[in-house]
Amino acid sequence: MKTVHSFSFLLFFCSLLSASSTIAKVQHHDFVIQETPVKRLCKTRNVITVNGMFPGPTLEVNNGDTLEVKVHNRARYNITIHWHGVRQIRTGWADGPEFVTQCPIRPGKSYTYRFTIQGQEGTLWWHAHSSWLRATVYGALIIHPTPGSSFPFPKPDRQTALVLGEWWNANPVDVINQAIRTGAAPNISDAYTINGQPGDLYNCSTKETIVVPTKSGETSLLRVINAALNQPLFFSVANHKLTVVGADASYLKPFTTKVLMLGPGQTTDVLLTADQPPKRYYIAARAYQSAQNAPFDNTTTTGILQYKKTTSPPILPVLPAFNDTNTVTSFSRKFKSLRNVVVPKTIDDDLFFTVGLGLDNCPKNFPKSRCQGLNGTRFTASMNNVSFVLPSNFSLLQAHSNGIPGVFTTDFPAKPPVQFDYTGNNISRALFQPVKGTKLYKLKYGSRVQVVLQDTNIVTSENHPIHLHGYDFYIVGEGFGNFNPKKDTSKFNLVDPPLRNTVAVPVNGWAVIRFVADNPGVWLMHCHLDVHIKWGLAMAFLVDNGVGELETLEAPPHDLPVC
C-alpha cells in the first residue's frame, strides 16, 4: 500500500514537471542591427533593420514564456530595444529606453535582453528606443494564451498582425538631428505603411501592397499596432465591421465599430468576419490630427482584404475627417475591461501632471538659424513645467542601483508649479518656457497611485499618447477642459475600466490613470510622439524595493552595456 502510494506520488510529481516544462518555454533569438537597402516610393536607401527585415521579425510567445534576445549592433548608431508593454517584473534592466534603464549598445557590441511574460495575453510590440531609429526598427510581439487555455472569444480561423508605420525618404536620424539643430519642428513623413508597405495609393508601391487573404464566412483576428513615429491614426476595413476584443495585451468587453483610432504605441485586437460579397476591400489608415495649424502627412496607407478567387478593384472605406475628435471620443469611451477589476480606491500618491508643448527663448549665443521655432524661438515640451533631460554618462537605473550622486534628483513636482487655465486661449507667455532637469518622482513599493494627465493649450493643444514603462494602468476617466476633482471624480469608472500601457490624453482635455507601484526600478513615462520625447515631454518614476527577493529589483546582468 505504501509502495503504491509512493509510486503514485512519483507519477504525480513527474506529470507536474512534464506539464511545467511543456507550458513555460525559454525562447532564444538573435537580433542583428544592420544597414539594409530598402526601396520605397521609387527610391532605394539604406535603413537600419533587424536581421535585414523591415519591419523586423514577429516574436510569438505564450503567456509564461521567457525571452532571451541577443542584440548584435552592426550598425553605425548606438541602439537599444524596448519591449513595449511588457511588465518587466523585477527585470528593469531589460526594459530598454536609452540612458533610463541602460546605456546604449555601441556599434560592434552586443547585449542580451532576458525577461519573462507574466500574466499578459494579446498584442504588444518591440522597437528601438534611441533617437528616431524606431522608424524602421520595430516588430510585433504576440502573446498567446498559456497552452491548455484559450481566448475569451470564439477561436478565429486565422490571425494577422497589421503594423502601421511611418516612412521618410530621408534618413529619420538626420530628420530629427536637423530639427534639434534648428529648433524647428521636424519634416513630416512621406508615407504611412502597413507591415512596411505604403500601398497602391502611392507611387511605385502597387505590386508590394499587403494582401490579407480570407474566405467567405471566416473570422480573422487582426492585431493592429500603431508603430508610427509621430501620428495617431484612424484605421478601417471597407464595408466590414470590426469587433474590438483587446488592447495593449488586455482583454476587453467586445464592442463593434467601423473605425479604430490608435495613438503611437497602442495596439488593438479586432475580430473581422468575412460576411460581404467576395470582392477585394481596402484596409486603410490615415492621420488623426488634433493639433491646429501643425503640418502633418495627410496621405493614406492601404492593404487589401482579399476574398478567395476574386480580382475585382478594391473598395475604399470611408475614413473620418483628419480632425474628427468626436469619433475618437465615442470610440475610446467604449473601452471596458472584460470583467470587473480591482481598482485602487484609496490613493497614497495623488498626482497631477500637465503635458504639453513650450517655446525656449533663443539663447544669446545662438544664430537665428538655430531658432526657427515660432517667432524666433526653439520648440520644447514638458510635464509639470519640467523639460526632461536624459543623462549621458550613466543610465538612471545604474545611478539609482549603484548610489551614484549627481545624475538625477527626486524632486519632480507632484502638481504644476503654477496653476492656470490649462486649456484656455489666453495663457501667459511667461508659462511657455519650462525649466530643464532630470527629475524623478519617488514611489514607495506598494503605493497606490493616481495620475491626472492634463493637456495644455501652450503653443497648441494636442492628443498626447502617454506611455508608462514597467506598468499597466487603469484609465478611470477622461474628459475635456480642465480637470475638476469636485465634479469629475464622481464620473470615474472604478468597476471595469480598461487596462492599458498607453493612454491617449484628449486634445484640450484630461485622462486619469491608477496603478499600484508593485514593480521596483526606474520607469519612464513619456509622450509616444517621438518628436515630443526629444523635446522633453517625459518624466520617470523611481519605485523603491519592497520586502524580500520577490519585491526587489534583480541584480544587473553581467553584459549590461557601459556608457
Coordinates of C-alpha atoms in Angstrom, one line a residue:
M1 CA 0.0 0.0 0.0
K2 CA 2.8 2.3 1.0
T3 CA 4.7 1.4 -2.2
V4 CA 1.7 2.1 -4.4
H5 CA 1.1 5.5 -2.7
S6 CA 4.8 6.5 -3.1
F7 CA 4.7 5.4 -6.8
S8 CA 1.5 7.3 -7.5
F9 CA 3.0 10.4 -5.8
L10 CA 6.1 10.0 -8.0
L11 CA 3.9 9.8 -11.1
F12 CA 2.0 12.9 -10.0
F13 CA 5.3 14.7 -9.4
C14 CA 6.7 13.7 -12.8
S15 CA 3.5 14.8 -14.5
L16 CA 3.7 18.2 -12.8
L17 CA 7.3 18.5 -14.0
S18 CA 6.3 17.5 -17.5
A19 CA 3.4 19.9 -17.6
S20 CA 5.5 22.8 -16.3
S21 CA 8.2 22.0 -18.9
T22 CA 5.6 22.0 -21.8
I23 CA 3.9 25.1 -20.6
A24 CA 6.7 27.6 -19.9
K25 CA 9.5 27.8 -22.5
V26 CA 12.7 29.8 -22.9
Q27 CA 13.0 31.3 -26.4
H28 CA 16.4 32.4 -27.8
H29 CA 16.6 34.9 -30.6
D30 CA 19.4 36.9 -32.2
F31 CA 18.7 40.4 -33.5
V32 CA 21.4 41.7 -35.8
I33 CA 21.1 45.5 -36.1
Q34 CA 22.4 46.4 -39.6
E35 CA 22.0 48.7 -42.6
T36 CA 19.9 47.2 -45.4
P37 CA 19.0 48.7 -48.8
V38 CA 15.2 49.2 -48.9
K39 CA 13.2 50.6 -51.8
R40 CA 10.0 52.6 -51.1
L41 CA 8.3 55.3 -53.1
C42 CA 10.6 54.7 -56.1
K43 CA 13.8 55.4 -54.1
T44 CA 16.3 53.0 -52.5
R45 CA 18.1 54.0 -49.3
N46 CA 20.0 52.2 -46.6
V47 CA 17.8 51.8 -43.5
I48 CA 18.6 50.4 -40.1
T49 CA 16.9 46.9 -39.7
V50 CA 16.9 43.8 -37.6
N51 CA 18.2 40.8 -39.4
G52 CA 17.8 42.6 -42.7
M53 CA 14.0 42.7 -42.3
F54 CA 11.7 45.7 -42.5
P55 CA 9.6 45.6 -40.4
G56 CA 11.6 43.3 -38.1
P57 CA 10.7 39.8 -37.1
T58 CA 7.4 39.0 -35.3
L59 CA 8.0 37.2 -32.0
E60 CA 5.3 34.8 -30.9
V61 CA 5.3 33.5 -27.3
N62 CA 2.9 32.0 -24.8
N63 CA 1.9 33.7 -21.5
G64 CA 4.6 32.5 -19.1
D65 CA 7.4 32.1 -21.6
T66 CA 10.8 33.6 -21.1
L67 CA 12.6 35.5 -23.9
E68 CA 16.3 35.9 -24.3
V69 CA 17.1 38.2 -27.2
K70 CA 20.8 38.9 -28.0
V71 CA 21.1 42.2 -29.9
H72 CA 24.3 42.5 -32.0
N73 CA 24.9 46.1 -33.1
R74 CA 26.5 46.1 -36.6
A75 CA 25.1 49.5 -37.5
R76 CA 26.8 52.9 -37.1
Y77 CA 24.4 54.2 -34.4
N78 CA 24.0 53.5 -30.7
I79 CA 20.8 51.5 -30.2
T80 CA 18.6 49.9 -27.5
I81 CA 15.4 47.8 -27.9
H82 CA 12.3 48.4 -25.8
W83 CA 9.7 45.6 -25.3
H84 CA 6.7 47.9 -25.4
G85 CA 4.0 47.0 -22.8
V86 CA 5.9 44.0 -21.2
R87 CA 5.6 44.4 -17.4
Q88 CA 9.3 43.5 -16.8
I89 CA 8.6 42.5 -13.2
R90 CA 11.9 42.9 -11.4
T91 CA 13.8 42.9 -14.8
G92 CA 14.0 46.6 -15.4
W93 CA 17.5 46.1 -16.9
A94 CA 15.7 44.6 -19.9
D95 CA 13.2 47.4 -20.5
G96 CA 15.4 49.2 -23.0
P97 CA 15.0 53.0 -23.0
E98 CA 18.4 54.6 -23.7
F99 CA 20.0 56.2 -20.6
V100 CA 17.0 55.3 -18.5
T101 CA 17.4 51.5 -17.7
Q102 CA 20.7 51.0 -19.7
C103 CA 23.4 52.7 -21.6
P104 CA 23.1 52.2 -25.4
I105 CA 24.6 49.2 -27.2
R106 CA 27.5 50.8 -29.0
P107 CA 28.4 49.8 -32.6
G108 CA 30.2 46.5 -32.6
K109 CA 28.9 45.5 -29.2
S110 CA 26.0 43.2 -28.0
Y111 CA 23.6 42.8 -25.1
T112 CA 21.1 40.1 -24.2
Y113 CA 17.6 41.1 -23.1
R114 CA 16.2 38.5 -20.6
F115 CA 12.6 38.7 -19.3
T116 CA 9.5 36.6 -18.7
I117 CA 6.0 37.3 -19.9
Q118 CA 3.8 37.2 -16.8
G119 CA 0.0 37.3 -16.9
Q120 CA -0.3 39.1 -20.2
E121 CA -2.1 37.9 -23.4
G122 CA -2.7 39.7 -26.7
T123 CA -0.7 42.0 -28.8
L124 CA 2.4 44.0 -27.8
W125 CA 5.4 45.1 -29.9
W126 CA 9.1 45.9 -29.7
H127 CA 11.0 48.9 -31.1
A128 CA 14.3 50.8 -30.9
H129 CA 14.4 53.4 -28.1
S130 CA 17.3 55.5 -29.3
S131 CA 17.0 58.7 -31.5
W132 CA 14.5 58.1 -34.3
L133 CA 15.7 54.6 -35.1
R134 CA 12.3 53.1 -34.3
A135 CA 11.1 54.5 -37.7
T136 CA 12.4 51.2 -39.1
V137 CA 13.5 49.1 -36.1
Y138 CA 10.2 47.6 -34.9
G139 CA 8.1 44.4 -34.9
A140 CA 5.1 42.6 -33.4
L141 CA 5.3 40.7 -30.1
I142 CA 2.3 38.3 -30.0
I143 CA 1.4 36.6 -26.7
H144 CA -0.8 33.6 -27.0
P145 CA -2.7 32.1 -24.1
T146 CA -1.0 29.5 -21.9
P147 CA -1.2 26.1 -23.5
G148 CA -4.4 24.4 -22.4
S149 CA -6.3 27.7 -22.0
S150 CA -8.0 29.7 -24.8
F151 CA -9.2 33.1 -25.9
P152 CA -12.3 34.5 -24.1
F153 CA -14.0 34.6 -27.5
P154 CA -14.5 32.0 -30.3
K155 CA -11.2 30.9 -31.8
P156 CA -10.6 32.8 -35.0
D157 CA -9.9 30.9 -38.3
R158 CA -6.8 32.9 -38.9
Q159 CA -4.7 35.6 -37.2
T160 CA -2.8 38.5 -38.9
A161 CA -0.6 41.3 -37.4
L162 CA -1.0 44.6 -39.1
V163 CA 1.8 47.0 -38.0
L164 CA 1.1 50.6 -39.0
G165 CA 4.3 52.7 -39.6
E166 CA 5.6 55.9 -40.9
W167 CA 8.2 56.3 -43.7
W168 CA 10.6 59.1 -44.6
N169 CA 12.5 59.2 -47.9
A170 CA 15.3 60.9 -45.9
N171 CA 17.2 59.2 -43.0
P172 CA 15.0 59.7 -39.9
V173 CA 18.0 60.2 -37.7
D174 CA 19.1 63.2 -40.0
V175 CA 15.5 64.5 -39.8
I176 CA 15.4 64.7 -36.0
N177 CA 19.0 65.9 -35.8
Q178 CA 18.2 68.8 -38.2
A179 CA 15.2 69.7 -36.1
I180 CA 17.2 69.7 -32.8
R181 CA 19.8 71.9 -34.5
T182 CA 17.4 74.4 -35.9
G183 CA 14.8 74.4 -33.1
A184 CA 12.1 73.9 -35.6
A185 CA 9.5 71.1 -35.9
P186 CA 10.9 68.1 -37.9
N187 CA 9.9 67.5 -41.5
I188 CA 6.8 65.4 -41.8
S189 CA 6.9 61.8 -43.2
D190 CA 6.4 60.9 -46.8
A191 CA 4.1 57.9 -46.3
Y192 CA 2.4 55.7 -43.8
T193 CA 2.8 51.9 -44.1
I194 CA 1.1 48.6 -43.3
N195 CA 3.7 45.9 -42.5
G196 CA 6.3 48.1 -44.1
Q197 CA 4.4 48.8 -47.4
P198 CA 2.7 52.1 -48.3
G199 CA 0.1 50.5 -50.5
D200 CA -1.1 51.3 -54.0
L201 CA -2.3 54.9 -53.4
Y202 CA 1.5 55.9 -53.5
N203 CA 4.0 55.9 -56.4
C204 CA 5.8 52.7 -57.2
S205 CA 4.0 50.8 -54.4
T206 CA 1.2 48.8 -56.0
K207 CA 3.0 45.5 -56.5
E208 CA 4.0 45.2 -52.9
T209 CA 0.7 46.2 -51.3
I210 CA 0.0 43.9 -48.4
V211 CA -2.8 41.3 -49.1
V212 CA -4.7 39.7 -46.2
P213 CA -6.5 36.6 -47.6
T214 CA -9.9 35.4 -46.3
K215 CA -12.7 33.1 -47.3
S216 CA -16.5 33.8 -47.0
G217 CA -17.7 33.1 -43.5
E218 CA -14.2 33.1 -42.0
T219 CA -13.4 35.1 -38.9
S220 CA -9.9 36.7 -38.7
L221 CA -8.2 38.1 -35.6
L222 CA -6.5 41.3 -36.7
R223 CA -3.7 42.5 -34.4
V224 CA -3.4 46.2 -35.2
I225 CA -0.3 48.1 -33.9
N226 CA 0.4 51.8 -34.3
A227 CA 4.2 51.9 -34.7
A228 CA 4.1 55.3 -36.4
L229 CA 6.7 57.8 -35.0
N230 CA 4.5 60.9 -34.6
Q231 CA 1.0 60.3 -35.7
P232 CA -2.2 58.9 -34.2
L233 CA -4.0 57.0 -36.9
F234 CA -7.6 56.1 -37.9
F235 CA -7.9 52.5 -39.2
S236 CA -10.8 50.9 -41.1
V237 CA -11.7 48.0 -43.5
A238 CA -14.1 48.8 -46.2
N239 CA -17.7 47.6 -45.7
H240 CA -16.7 45.4 -42.7
K241 CA -17.4 45.7 -39.0
L242 CA -14.6 45.3 -36.5
T243 CA -15.3 43.7 -33.1
V244 CA -12.8 45.0 -30.6
V245 CA -11.8 42.3 -28.1
G246 CA -8.5 43.5 -26.7
A247 CA -5.9 46.3 -26.4
D248 CA -2.4 46.6 -25.1
A249 CA -2.4 42.8 -24.2
S250 CA -5.5 43.1 -22.1
Y251 CA -9.0 41.7 -22.9
L252 CA -12.0 44.0 -23.3
K253 CA -15.8 43.6 -23.3
P254 CA -16.3 43.1 -27.1
F255 CA -17.9 46.1 -29.0
T256 CA -18.4 46.7 -32.7
T257 CA -17.1 49.7 -34.6
K258 CA -16.3 50.7 -38.2
V259 CA -13.2 52.8 -37.2
L260 CA -10.3 52.4 -34.8
M261 CA -8.1 55.2 -33.6
L262 CA -4.7 54.2 -32.2
G263 CA -2.1 56.6 -30.8
P264 CA 1.5 55.7 -31.4
G265 CA 2.4 52.8 -29.1
Q266 CA -1.1 51.4 -28.8
T267 CA -2.4 48.1 -30.0
T268 CA -5.9 46.9 -30.7
D269 CA -7.1 43.3 -31.4
V270 CA -10.3 43.0 -33.5
L271 CA -12.3 40.2 -35.0
L272 CA -13.4 40.6 -38.6
T273 CA -15.9 38.2 -40.1
A274 CA -15.9 37.9 -43.9
D275 CA -19.6 38.4 -44.4
Q276 CA -19.6 40.6 -47.5
P277 CA -19.8 39.8 -51.2
P278 CA -16.5 38.0 -52.2
K279 CA -14.5 41.0 -53.6
R280 CA -11.4 42.9 -52.6
Y281 CA -11.7 45.6 -49.8
Y282 CA -9.1 48.1 -48.8
I283 CA -7.7 48.1 -45.3
A284 CA -6.8 51.7 -44.8
A285 CA -5.2 54.1 -42.2
R286 CA -4.6 57.8 -42.2
A287 CA -3.9 60.6 -39.7
Y288 CA -6.0 61.8 -36.8
Q289 CA -4.6 65.3 -36.5
S290 CA -5.7 67.2 -33.4
A291 CA -3.1 70.0 -33.2
Q292 CA -4.3 73.0 -35.1
N293 CA -2.2 74.6 -37.8
A294 CA 0.5 72.0 -37.4
P295 CA 1.7 70.4 -40.7
F296 CA 1.1 66.6 -41.0
D297 CA 1.3 63.8 -43.5
N298 CA -2.2 63.6 -45.0
T299 CA -1.7 60.5 -47.1
T300 CA -3.5 57.2 -46.8
T301 CA -1.8 53.8 -46.5
T302 CA -3.7 50.7 -47.7
G303 CA -3.6 46.9 -47.7
I304 CA -6.2 44.6 -49.3
L305 CA -8.6 42.2 -47.7
Q306 CA -9.0 39.7 -50.5
Y307 CA -11.7 37.0 -50.6
K308 CA -10.6 33.9 -52.4
K309 CA -10.8 33.8 -56.2
T310 CA -11.5 37.4 -56.9
T311 CA -9.8 40.1 -58.9
S312 CA -12.3 43.0 -58.5
P313 CA -10.9 46.5 -58.0
P314 CA -10.7 47.2 -54.2
I315 CA -13.3 49.3 -52.4
L316 CA -12.1 52.2 -50.2
P317 CA -13.5 52.6 -46.7
V318 CA -14.9 56.0 -45.5
L319 CA -12.4 57.3 -43.0
P320 CA -13.2 60.1 -40.6
A321 CA -12.1 63.7 -41.2
F322 CA -8.5 64.3 -40.1
N323 CA -9.7 66.4 -37.1
D324 CA -12.7 64.2 -36.1
T325 CA -12.3 64.3 -32.3
N326 CA -15.9 63.2 -31.8
T327 CA -15.2 59.9 -33.4
V328 CA -12.1 59.4 -31.3
T329 CA -14.1 60.2 -28.1
S330 CA -17.0 57.9 -28.8
F331 CA -14.5 55.1 -29.7
S332 CA -12.4 55.5 -26.5
R333 CA -15.4 55.6 -24.2
K334 CA -16.5 52.2 -25.3
F335 CA -13.3 50.6 -23.8
K336 CA -14.1 48.5 -20.7
S337 CA -12.2 45.5 -19.1
L338 CA -13.7 42.1 -19.9
R339 CA -14.5 41.5 -16.2
N340 CA -14.9 43.6 -13.1
V341 CA -11.5 44.5 -11.8
V342 CA -9.9 45.6 -8.5
V343 CA -9.0 49.3 -8.9
P344 CA -7.1 51.1 -6.2
K345 CA -9.8 53.1 -4.3
T346 CA -7.6 54.6 -1.5
I347 CA -4.8 56.7 -3.1
D348 CA -1.4 57.2 -1.5
D349 CA 0.2 59.4 -4.2
D350 CA -2.3 61.7 -5.8
L351 CA -0.5 63.4 -8.7
F352 CA -1.5 66.0 -11.3
F353 CA 0.8 66.3 -14.4
T354 CA 0.4 68.8 -17.1
V355 CA 1.5 67.6 -20.5
G356 CA 2.2 69.9 -23.4
L357 CA 4.5 72.0 -25.6
G358 CA 6.6 75.1 -25.0
L359 CA 8.9 77.6 -26.5
D360 CA 12.5 78.2 -25.4
N361 CA 13.7 81.8 -25.9
C362 CA 16.7 81.9 -28.3
P363 CA 20.0 81.7 -26.4
K364 CA 22.0 84.8 -26.8
N365 CA 25.0 82.9 -28.3
F366 CA 22.8 81.1 -30.9
P367 CA 22.5 82.4 -34.5
K368 CA 19.0 82.9 -35.9
S369 CA 19.4 79.7 -38.0
R370 CA 19.2 77.7 -34.7
C371 CA 16.0 79.4 -33.5
Q372 CA 13.5 78.6 -36.3
G373 CA 10.6 77.8 -33.9
L374 CA 7.6 80.2 -33.6
N375 CA 8.7 83.8 -33.6
G376 CA 12.4 83.1 -33.4
T377 CA 12.2 80.5 -30.5
R378 CA 13.1 76.8 -30.2
F379 CA 10.3 74.2 -29.7
T380 CA 10.3 72.4 -26.4
A381 CA 7.9 70.3 -24.3
S382 CA 7.4 69.4 -20.7
M383 CA 5.4 67.7 -17.9
N384 CA 4.7 70.0 -14.9
N385 CA 6.9 72.6 -16.5
V386 CA 10.0 70.3 -16.4
S387 CA 11.5 69.5 -19.7
F388 CA 13.1 66.1 -19.2
V389 CA 16.9 65.8 -19.9
L390 CA 18.4 62.3 -20.2
P391 CA 21.8 61.7 -18.6
S392 CA 24.7 60.7 -20.8
N393 CA 27.4 59.2 -18.5
F394 CA 25.1 56.7 -16.6
S395 CA 21.7 55.3 -17.0
L396 CA 19.2 56.4 -14.4
L397 CA 18.7 52.8 -13.2
Q398 CA 22.5 52.3 -12.9
A399 CA 22.8 55.6 -10.9
H400 CA 20.0 54.5 -8.6
S401 CA 21.2 50.9 -8.2
N402 CA 24.8 51.9 -7.5
G403 CA 24.1 55.1 -5.5
I404 CA 25.9 57.4 -8.0
P405 CA 25.2 61.0 -7.0
G406 CA 24.6 63.9 -9.4
V407 CA 22.9 62.0 -12.1
F408 CA 19.3 62.8 -11.2
T409 CA 17.2 64.4 -8.4
T410 CA 13.9 63.1 -6.9
D411 CA 12.1 66.4 -6.8
F412 CA 9.8 66.1 -9.8
P413 CA 6.7 68.1 -8.7
A414 CA 3.5 66.3 -7.7
K415 CA 1.5 69.1 -9.2
P416 CA 2.1 72.0 -11.6
P417 CA 4.3 74.8 -10.0
V418 CA 1.7 77.3 -11.2
Q419 CA -2.0 76.7 -11.6
F420 CA -3.6 78.3 -14.6
D421 CA -6.4 77.9 -17.1
Y422 CA -4.6 74.9 -18.8
T423 CA -6.9 74.7 -21.8
G424 CA -7.7 78.4 -22.2
N425 CA -6.8 80.6 -25.1
N426 CA -5.0 83.4 -23.2
I427 CA -2.2 81.6 -21.4
S428 CA 0.5 83.9 -20.2
R429 CA 3.7 83.9 -22.3
A430 CA 5.7 83.5 -19.1
L431 CA 4.4 79.9 -18.9
F432 CA 5.7 78.9 -22.3
Q433 CA 9.4 78.3 -21.2
P434 CA 9.8 75.3 -19.0
V435 CA 12.9 74.5 -16.8
K436 CA 15.2 71.7 -17.9
G437 CA 16.0 68.9 -15.5
T438 CA 16.5 65.2 -14.8
K439 CA 13.9 65.0 -12.1
L440 CA 12.3 61.7 -10.9
Y441 CA 9.3 61.1 -8.7
K442 CA 9.9 58.6 -5.9
L443 CA 7.2 56.0 -5.0
K444 CA 7.3 53.5 -2.1
Y445 CA 6.8 49.9 -3.1
G446 CA 3.0 49.1 -3.0
S447 CA 1.9 52.7 -3.2
R448 CA -1.5 53.2 -4.8
V449 CA -1.1 55.9 -7.4
Q450 CA -3.4 58.2 -9.3
V451 CA -2.2 60.5 -12.0
V452 CA -4.3 63.2 -13.6
L453 CA -2.8 63.8 -17.1
Q454 CA -3.9 67.3 -18.2
D455 CA -3.3 68.6 -21.7
T456 CA -2.4 72.3 -22.1
N457 CA -3.0 74.8 -24.8
I458 CA 0.5 76.2 -24.6
V459 CA 1.6 76.7 -28.3
T460 CA -1.2 74.3 -29.2
S461 CA -3.3 71.6 -27.6
E462 CA -3.0 68.1 -28.9
N463 CA -3.9 64.4 -28.3
H464 CA -0.9 63.0 -26.5
P465 CA -0.3 59.2 -26.3
I466 CA 1.3 58.9 -22.8
H467 CA 3.1 55.6 -22.2
L468 CA 4.3 54.3 -18.9
H469 CA 7.1 51.7 -18.9
G470 CA 7.0 48.7 -16.5
Y471 CA 3.3 49.0 -15.7
D472 CA -0.2 48.7 -17.0
F473 CA -2.7 51.1 -15.5
Y474 CA -6.5 51.6 -15.4
I475 CA -7.9 54.5 -17.3
V476 CA -10.7 55.5 -14.8
G477 CA -11.8 58.7 -16.5
E478 CA -11.3 61.2 -19.3
G479 CA -12.8 64.4 -20.4
F480 CA -12.4 67.9 -22.0
G481 CA -11.4 71.2 -20.5
N482 CA -9.6 71.5 -17.1
F483 CA -9.9 68.5 -14.7
N484 CA -12.2 69.4 -11.8
P485 CA -11.8 66.9 -8.9
K486 CA -15.1 68.0 -7.3
K487 CA -17.1 67.4 -10.5
D488 CA -15.2 64.8 -12.4
T489 CA -14.2 62.3 -9.8
S490 CA -17.8 61.1 -9.4
K491 CA -17.8 60.1 -13.1
F492 CA -14.9 57.7 -12.7
N493 CA -15.3 54.1 -13.8
L494 CA -14.0 52.1 -10.8
V495 CA -15.8 48.9 -11.8
D496 CA -14.4 47.8 -15.2
P497 CA -12.1 50.4 -16.6
P498 CA -9.7 49.4 -19.4
L499 CA -6.2 48.2 -18.5
R500 CA -3.6 49.9 -20.9
N501 CA 0.0 50.9 -21.1
T502 CA -0.5 53.9 -23.3
V503 CA -3.3 56.4 -22.8
A504 CA -4.5 58.9 -25.5
V505 CA -4.9 62.1 -23.4
P506 CA -7.7 64.0 -25.2
V507 CA -6.9 67.2 -27.1
N508 CA -7.6 70.1 -24.7
G509 CA -8.7 67.6 -22.1
W510 CA -7.5 65.2 -19.4
A511 CA -7.3 61.5 -18.6
V512 CA -6.9 59.9 -15.1
I513 CA -5.0 56.7 -14.6
R514 CA -4.5 54.5 -11.5
F515 CA -1.9 51.7 -10.7
V516 CA -0.2 50.1 -7.8
A517 CA 3.6 50.6 -7.7
D518 CA 4.5 46.9 -7.4
N519 CA 7.5 46.8 -9.8
P520 CA 10.8 48.2 -8.4
G521 CA 13.1 50.2 -10.7
V522 CA 13.2 53.4 -12.7
W523 CA 10.3 53.7 -15.2
L524 CA 9.9 56.3 -17.9
M525 CA 6.6 58.0 -18.6
H526 CA 6.6 59.9 -21.8
C527 CA 4.6 61.0 -24.8
H528 CA 4.9 58.4 -27.6
L529 CA 5.0 61.1 -30.3
D530 CA 8.8 60.8 -30.7
V531 CA 9.3 64.4 -31.5
H532 CA 7.8 65.3 -28.1
I533 CA 10.0 63.0 -26.1
K534 CA 13.0 64.5 -27.9
W535 CA 11.7 67.9 -26.8
G536 CA 11.4 66.8 -23.2
L537 CA 7.8 65.6 -22.7
A538 CA 8.7 62.9 -20.2
M539 CA 9.5 62.1 -16.5
A540 CA 10.4 58.9 -14.6
F541 CA 9.2 57.2 -11.5
L542 CA 11.7 55.7 -9.1
V543 CA 10.0 52.8 -7.4
D544 CA 11.7 51.5 -4.2
N545 CA 12.3 47.9 -3.5
G546 CA 9.8 46.2 -1.2
V547 CA 10.5 43.4 1.3
G548 CA 12.3 40.2 0.2
E549 CA 13.5 38.9 -3.1
L550 CA 10.2 38.9 -4.9
E551 CA 9.8 42.6 -4.3
T552 CA 13.4 43.5 -5.2
L553 CA 14.9 44.6 -8.5
E554 CA 17.2 41.8 -9.8
A555 CA 20.9 42.4 -10.0
P556 CA 22.2 43.9 -13.2
P557 CA 23.3 41.4 -15.9
H558 CA 27.0 40.9 -16.5
D559 CA 26.8 42.1 -20.1
L560 CA 24.9 45.4 -19.3
P561 CA 26.4 48.0 -21.7
V562 CA 28.7 50.6 -20.3
C563 CA 28.4 54.3 -21.2

